[in-house]
CSV table of C-alpha atoms in Angstrom, one decimal:
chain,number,residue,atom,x,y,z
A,1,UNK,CA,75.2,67.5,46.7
A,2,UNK,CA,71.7,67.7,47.0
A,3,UNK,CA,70.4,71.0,45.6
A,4,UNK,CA,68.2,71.5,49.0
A,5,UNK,CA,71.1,71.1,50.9
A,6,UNK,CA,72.6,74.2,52.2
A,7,UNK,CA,75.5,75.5,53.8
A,8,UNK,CA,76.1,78.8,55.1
A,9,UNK,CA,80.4,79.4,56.5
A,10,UNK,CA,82.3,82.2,57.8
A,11,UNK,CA,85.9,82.7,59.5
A,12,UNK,CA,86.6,84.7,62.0
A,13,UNK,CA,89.5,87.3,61.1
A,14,UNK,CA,91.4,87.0,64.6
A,15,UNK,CA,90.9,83.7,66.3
A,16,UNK,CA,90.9,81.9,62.5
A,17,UNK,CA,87.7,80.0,63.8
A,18,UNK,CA,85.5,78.9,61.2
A,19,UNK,CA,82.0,78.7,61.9
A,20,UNK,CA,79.5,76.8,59.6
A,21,UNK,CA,75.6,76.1,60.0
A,22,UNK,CA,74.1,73.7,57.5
A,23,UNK,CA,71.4,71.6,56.3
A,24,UNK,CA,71.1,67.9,54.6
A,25,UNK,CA,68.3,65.7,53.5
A,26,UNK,CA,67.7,62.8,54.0
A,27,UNK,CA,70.7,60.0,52.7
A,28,UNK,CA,74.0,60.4,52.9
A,29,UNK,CA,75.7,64.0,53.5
A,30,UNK,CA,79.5,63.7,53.6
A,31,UNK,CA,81.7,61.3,53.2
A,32,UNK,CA,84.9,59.9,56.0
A,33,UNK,CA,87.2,62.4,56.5
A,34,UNK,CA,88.9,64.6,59.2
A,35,UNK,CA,89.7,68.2,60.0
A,36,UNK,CA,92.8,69.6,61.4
A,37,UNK,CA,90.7,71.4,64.4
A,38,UNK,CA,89.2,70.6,67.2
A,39,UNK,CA,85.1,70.6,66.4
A,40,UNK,CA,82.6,71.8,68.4
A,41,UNK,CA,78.7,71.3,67.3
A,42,UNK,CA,75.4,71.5,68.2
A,43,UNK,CA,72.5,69.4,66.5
A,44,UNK,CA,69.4,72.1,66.0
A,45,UNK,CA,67.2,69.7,64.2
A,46,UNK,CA,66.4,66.4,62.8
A,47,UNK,CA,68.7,63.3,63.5
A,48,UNK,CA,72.4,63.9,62.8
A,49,UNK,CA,74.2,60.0,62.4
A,50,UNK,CA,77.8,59.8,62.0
A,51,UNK,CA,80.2,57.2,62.4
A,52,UNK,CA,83.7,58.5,64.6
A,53,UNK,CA,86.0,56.2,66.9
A,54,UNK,CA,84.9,53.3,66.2
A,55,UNK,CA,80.9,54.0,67.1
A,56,UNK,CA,77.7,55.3,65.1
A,57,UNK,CA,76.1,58.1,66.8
A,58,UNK,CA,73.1,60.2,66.5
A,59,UNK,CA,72.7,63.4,67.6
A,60,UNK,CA,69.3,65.3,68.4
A,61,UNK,CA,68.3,68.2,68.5
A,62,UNK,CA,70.1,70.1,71.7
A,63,UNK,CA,73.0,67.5,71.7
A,64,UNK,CA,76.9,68.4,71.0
A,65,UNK,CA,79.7,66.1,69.3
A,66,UNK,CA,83.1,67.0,70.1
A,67,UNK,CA,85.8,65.8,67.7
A,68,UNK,CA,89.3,65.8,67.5
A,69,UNK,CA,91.9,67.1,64.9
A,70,UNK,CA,92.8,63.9,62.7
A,71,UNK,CA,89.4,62.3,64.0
A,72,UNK,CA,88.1,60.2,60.7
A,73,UNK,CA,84.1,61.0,60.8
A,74,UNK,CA,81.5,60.9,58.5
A,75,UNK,CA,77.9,62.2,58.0
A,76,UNK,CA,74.0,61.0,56.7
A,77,UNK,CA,70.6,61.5,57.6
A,78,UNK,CA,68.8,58.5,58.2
A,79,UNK,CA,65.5,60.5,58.6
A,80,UNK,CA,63.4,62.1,55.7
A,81,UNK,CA,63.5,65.2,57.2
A,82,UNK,CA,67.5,65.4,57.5
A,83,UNK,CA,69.0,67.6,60.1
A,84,UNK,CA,70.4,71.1,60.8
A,85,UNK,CA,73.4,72.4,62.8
A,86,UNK,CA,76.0,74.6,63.8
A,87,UNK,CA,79.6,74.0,64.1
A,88,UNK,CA,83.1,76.5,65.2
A,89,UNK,CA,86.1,75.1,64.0
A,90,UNK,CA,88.7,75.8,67.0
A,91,UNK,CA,92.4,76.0,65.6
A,92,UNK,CA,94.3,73.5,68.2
A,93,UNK,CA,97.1,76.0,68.8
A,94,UNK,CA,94.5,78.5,69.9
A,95,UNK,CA,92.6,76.1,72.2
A,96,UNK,CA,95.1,74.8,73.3
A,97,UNK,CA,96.7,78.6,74.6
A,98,UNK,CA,93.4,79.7,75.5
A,99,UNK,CA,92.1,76.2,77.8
A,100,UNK,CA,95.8,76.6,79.4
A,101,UNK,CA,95.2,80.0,80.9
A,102,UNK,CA,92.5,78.4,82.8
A,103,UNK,CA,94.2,75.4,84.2
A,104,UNK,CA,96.4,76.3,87.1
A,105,UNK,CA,99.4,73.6,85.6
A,106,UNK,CA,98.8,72.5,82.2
A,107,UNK,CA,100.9,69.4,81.9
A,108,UNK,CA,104.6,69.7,79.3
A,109,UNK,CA,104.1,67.6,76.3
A,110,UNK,CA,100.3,67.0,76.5
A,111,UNK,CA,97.3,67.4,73.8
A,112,UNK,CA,94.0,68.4,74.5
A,113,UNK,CA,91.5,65.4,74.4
A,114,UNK,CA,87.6,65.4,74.4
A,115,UNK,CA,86.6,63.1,76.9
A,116,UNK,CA,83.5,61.7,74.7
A,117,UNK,CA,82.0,62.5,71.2
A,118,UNK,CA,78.7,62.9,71.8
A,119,UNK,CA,77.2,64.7,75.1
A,120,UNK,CA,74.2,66.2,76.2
A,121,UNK,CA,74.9,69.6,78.1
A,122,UNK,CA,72.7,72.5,77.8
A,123,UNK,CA,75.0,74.7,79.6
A,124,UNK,CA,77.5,73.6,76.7
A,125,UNK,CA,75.2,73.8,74.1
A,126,UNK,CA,73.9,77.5,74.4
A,127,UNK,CA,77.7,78.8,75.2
A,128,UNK,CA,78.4,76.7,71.9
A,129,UNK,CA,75.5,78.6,70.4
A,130,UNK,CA,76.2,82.3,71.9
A,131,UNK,CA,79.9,81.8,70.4
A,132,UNK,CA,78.5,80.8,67.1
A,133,UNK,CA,76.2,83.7,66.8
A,134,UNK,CA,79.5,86.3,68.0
A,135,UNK,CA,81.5,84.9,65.2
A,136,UNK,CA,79.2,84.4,62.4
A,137,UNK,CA,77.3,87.4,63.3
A,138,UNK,CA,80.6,89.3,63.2
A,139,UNK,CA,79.6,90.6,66.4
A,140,UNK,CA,81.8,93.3,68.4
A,141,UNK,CA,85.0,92.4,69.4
A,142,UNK,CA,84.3,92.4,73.1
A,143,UNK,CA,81.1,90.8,72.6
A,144,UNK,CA,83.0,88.1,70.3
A,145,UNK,CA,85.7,87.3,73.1
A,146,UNK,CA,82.9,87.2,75.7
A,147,UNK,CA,81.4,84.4,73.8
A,148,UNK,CA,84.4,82.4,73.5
A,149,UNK,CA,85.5,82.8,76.8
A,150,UNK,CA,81.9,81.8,78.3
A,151,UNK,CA,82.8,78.4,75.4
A,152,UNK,CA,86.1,77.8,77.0
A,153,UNK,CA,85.0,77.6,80.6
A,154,UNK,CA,82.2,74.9,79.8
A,155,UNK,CA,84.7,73.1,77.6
A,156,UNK,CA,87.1,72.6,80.9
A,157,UNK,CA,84.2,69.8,81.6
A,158,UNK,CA,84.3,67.9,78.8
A,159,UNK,CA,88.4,68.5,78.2
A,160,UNK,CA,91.5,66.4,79.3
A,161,UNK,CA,94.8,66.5,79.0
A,162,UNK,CA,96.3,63.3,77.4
A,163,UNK,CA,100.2,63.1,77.0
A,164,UNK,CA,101.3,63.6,73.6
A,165,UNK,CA,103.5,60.0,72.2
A,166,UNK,CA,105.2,58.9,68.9
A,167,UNK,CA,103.1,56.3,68.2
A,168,UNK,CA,99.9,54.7,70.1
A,169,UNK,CA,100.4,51.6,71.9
A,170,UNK,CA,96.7,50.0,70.6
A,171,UNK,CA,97.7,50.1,67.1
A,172,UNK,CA,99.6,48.2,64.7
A,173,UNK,CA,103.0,49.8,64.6
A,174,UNK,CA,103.5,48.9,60.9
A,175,UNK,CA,100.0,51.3,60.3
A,176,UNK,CA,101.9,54.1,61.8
A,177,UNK,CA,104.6,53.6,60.1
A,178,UNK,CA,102.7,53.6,56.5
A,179,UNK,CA,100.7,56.7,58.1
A,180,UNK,CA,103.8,58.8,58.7
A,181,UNK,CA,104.9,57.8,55.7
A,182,UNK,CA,102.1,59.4,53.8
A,183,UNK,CA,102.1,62.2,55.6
A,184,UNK,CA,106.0,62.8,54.9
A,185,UNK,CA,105.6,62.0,51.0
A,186,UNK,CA,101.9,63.3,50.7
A,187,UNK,CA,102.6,65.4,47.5
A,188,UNK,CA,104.0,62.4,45.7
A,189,UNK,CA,102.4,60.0,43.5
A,190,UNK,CA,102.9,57.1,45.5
A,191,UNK,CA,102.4,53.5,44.7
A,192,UNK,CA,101.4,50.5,47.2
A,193,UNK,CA,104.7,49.0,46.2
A,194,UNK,CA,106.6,51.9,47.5
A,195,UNK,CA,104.3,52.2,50.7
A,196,UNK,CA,105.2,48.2,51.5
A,197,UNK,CA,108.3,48.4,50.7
A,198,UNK,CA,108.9,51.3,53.3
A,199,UNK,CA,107.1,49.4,56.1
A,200,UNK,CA,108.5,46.3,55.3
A,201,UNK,CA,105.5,44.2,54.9
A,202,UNK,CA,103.2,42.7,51.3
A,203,UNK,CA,100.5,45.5,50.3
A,204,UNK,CA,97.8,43.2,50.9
A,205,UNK,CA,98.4,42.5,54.6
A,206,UNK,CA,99.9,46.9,55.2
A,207,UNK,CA,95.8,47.6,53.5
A,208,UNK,CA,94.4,44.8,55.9
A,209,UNK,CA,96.6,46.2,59.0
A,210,UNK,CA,95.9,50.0,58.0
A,211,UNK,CA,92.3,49.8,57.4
A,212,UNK,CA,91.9,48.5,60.8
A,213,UNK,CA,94.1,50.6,62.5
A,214,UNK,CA,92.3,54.6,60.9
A,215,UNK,CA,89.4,53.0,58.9
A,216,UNK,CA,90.2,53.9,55.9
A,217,UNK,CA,92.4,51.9,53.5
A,218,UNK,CA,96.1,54.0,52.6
A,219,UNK,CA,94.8,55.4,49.3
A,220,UNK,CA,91.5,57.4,51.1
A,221,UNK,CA,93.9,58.4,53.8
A,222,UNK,CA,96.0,59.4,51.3
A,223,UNK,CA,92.7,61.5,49.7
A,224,UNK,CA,91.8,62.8,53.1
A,225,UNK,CA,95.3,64.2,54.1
A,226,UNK,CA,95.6,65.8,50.8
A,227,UNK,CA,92.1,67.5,51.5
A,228,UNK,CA,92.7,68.6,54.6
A,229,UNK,CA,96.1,70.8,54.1
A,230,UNK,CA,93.9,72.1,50.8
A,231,UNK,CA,91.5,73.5,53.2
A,232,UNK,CA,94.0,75.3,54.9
A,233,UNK,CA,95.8,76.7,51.6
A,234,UNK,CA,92.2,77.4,50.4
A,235,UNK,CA,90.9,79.3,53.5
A,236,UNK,CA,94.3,81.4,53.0
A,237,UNK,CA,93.2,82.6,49.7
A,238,UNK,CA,94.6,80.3,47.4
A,239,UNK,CA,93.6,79.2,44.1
A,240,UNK,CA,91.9,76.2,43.4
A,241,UNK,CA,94.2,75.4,40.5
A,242,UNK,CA,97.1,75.9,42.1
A,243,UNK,CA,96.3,74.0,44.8
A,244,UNK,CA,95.2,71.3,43.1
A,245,UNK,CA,99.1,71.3,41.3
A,246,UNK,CA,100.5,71.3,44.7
A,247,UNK,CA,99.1,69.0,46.3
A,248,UNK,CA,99.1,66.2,43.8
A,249,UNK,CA,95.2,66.3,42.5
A,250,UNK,CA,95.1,65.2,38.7
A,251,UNK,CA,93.7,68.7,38.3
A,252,UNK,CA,90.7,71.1,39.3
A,253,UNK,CA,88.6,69.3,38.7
A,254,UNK,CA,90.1,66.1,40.5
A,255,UNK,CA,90.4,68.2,43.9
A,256,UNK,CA,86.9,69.5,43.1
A,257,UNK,CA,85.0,65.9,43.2
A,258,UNK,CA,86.8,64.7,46.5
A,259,UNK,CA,86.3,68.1,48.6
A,260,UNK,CA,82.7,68.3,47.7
A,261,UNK,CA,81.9,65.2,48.9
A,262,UNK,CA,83.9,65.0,52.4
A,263,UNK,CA,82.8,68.9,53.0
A,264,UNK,CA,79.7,69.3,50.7
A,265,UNK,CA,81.1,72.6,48.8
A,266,UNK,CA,83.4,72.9,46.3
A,267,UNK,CA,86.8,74.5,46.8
A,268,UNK,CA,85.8,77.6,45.2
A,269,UNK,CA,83.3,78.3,47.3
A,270,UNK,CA,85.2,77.3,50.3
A,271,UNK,CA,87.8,79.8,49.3
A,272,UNK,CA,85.2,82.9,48.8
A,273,UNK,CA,83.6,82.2,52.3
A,274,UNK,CA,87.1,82.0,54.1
A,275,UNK,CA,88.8,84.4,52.1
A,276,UNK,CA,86.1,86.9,50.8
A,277,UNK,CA,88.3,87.1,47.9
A,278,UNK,CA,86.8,87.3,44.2
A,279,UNK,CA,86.6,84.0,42.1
């Protein structure tokens, strides 16, 4: 990471909502990856590009993405003077409780869906911004709920309810299958062979077929699920070490090189900020 970068993260201790404001320079500022929350961010300054279903974006300043759990996105400023934002973290099951107290039916066996990735809202944008400050300014508790009940009601324009399904009709069932498989073997040390031989199908065309399917070939996904449950384990107060063992990293140091460049920390770091737990 860039030495000028900076990142500054908290968690909030009864809603589990991670809040994170941050700064890159110019070039490129995280790599593809995905988060098991829903995110919800506000560009402050500078040119924000990321790449995320299948489009490049670029936010300015005033502008808020929207991104889904499992959403593969990226990060780089394509500017000199790089860009600045702000970003909460919203656990799905919380969301998902809270947004259905204020729908009169919320539909059985739907998911929450952002209608677009990239909007501009100002209304959105400083209820986004008041939340922020409640949480990471560790505001009182009524103040903090305030906030993320003034969030929640301008998120009910930019939320939909999409029906939850095994697999996904526009992709290549043999993807899903090699993705589920991952997901259900994750810990392992698995081989292409293995993965094929599961779905039935050569490596070289399962690679071709996956790629196109989540962008990113089966080892990165691979990478990136492995990353994602270590964030949680992290956040909890784990160690790095031992997190590294169980989840399959060659060691410390392994998990070390991959999280600092999808999240621009390392895990230690991560953990002390979640946690506020010692090193």
């Amino acid at each position: 990471m860039n030495p000028s970068n900076w990142i500054d993260l908290a968690q909030d201790r009864e809603t589990g909502i991670e809040t994170l404001r941050a700064h890159f320079y110019k070039g490129h500022a995280y790599d593809p990856h995905w988060h098991d929350s829903y995110l919800v961010g506000v560009t402050e300054q500078g040119v924000q590009r990321f790449n995320c279903r299948r489009a490049r974006h670029d936010s300015t300043p005033g502008k808020i993405f929207l991104i889904e759990p499992g959403e593969i996105h990226d990060g780089e400023a394509p500017d000199d003077a790089g860009f600045t934002y702000r970003m909460l973290y919203l656990d799905p099951q919380w969301l998902e409780r809270e947004l259905a107290s204020l729908f009169e039916e919320a539909p059985a066996n739907h998911a929450l869906s952002f209608a677009e990735t990239l909007t501009q809202d100002p209304r959105l944008a400083q209820a986004a911004l008041f939340a922020f400050g409640a949480l990471h300014g560790q505001e009182l508790r009524i103040v903090r709920q305030s906030a993320l009940d003034g969030l929640l009601g301008r998120l009910t324009q930019h939320t939909q309810w999409r029906q939850r399904q095994s697999t996904d009709p526009r992709l290549p069932l043999v993807a899903q299958r090699a993705r589920d498989y991952l997901h259900a073997h994750c810990y392992r040390d698995l081989g292409m062979d293995e993965l094929a031989a599961a779905c039935g199908i050569d490596r070289f065309r399962l690679t071709r077929a996956f790629k196109a399917a989540f962008g990113l070939p089966p080892h990165a996904y691979l990478v990136q699920l492995r990353l994602a449950r270590a964030r949680r384990l992290l956040a909890g107060g784990a160690w790095p070490a031992d997190v590294a063992n169980d989840l399959g990293f060659a060691d410390q140091s392994h998990l070390g090189r991959w999280f600092l460049r999808a999240y621009g920390m390392t895990p230690a770091a991560y953990r002390k900020r979640c946690s506020n737990l010692p090193d």
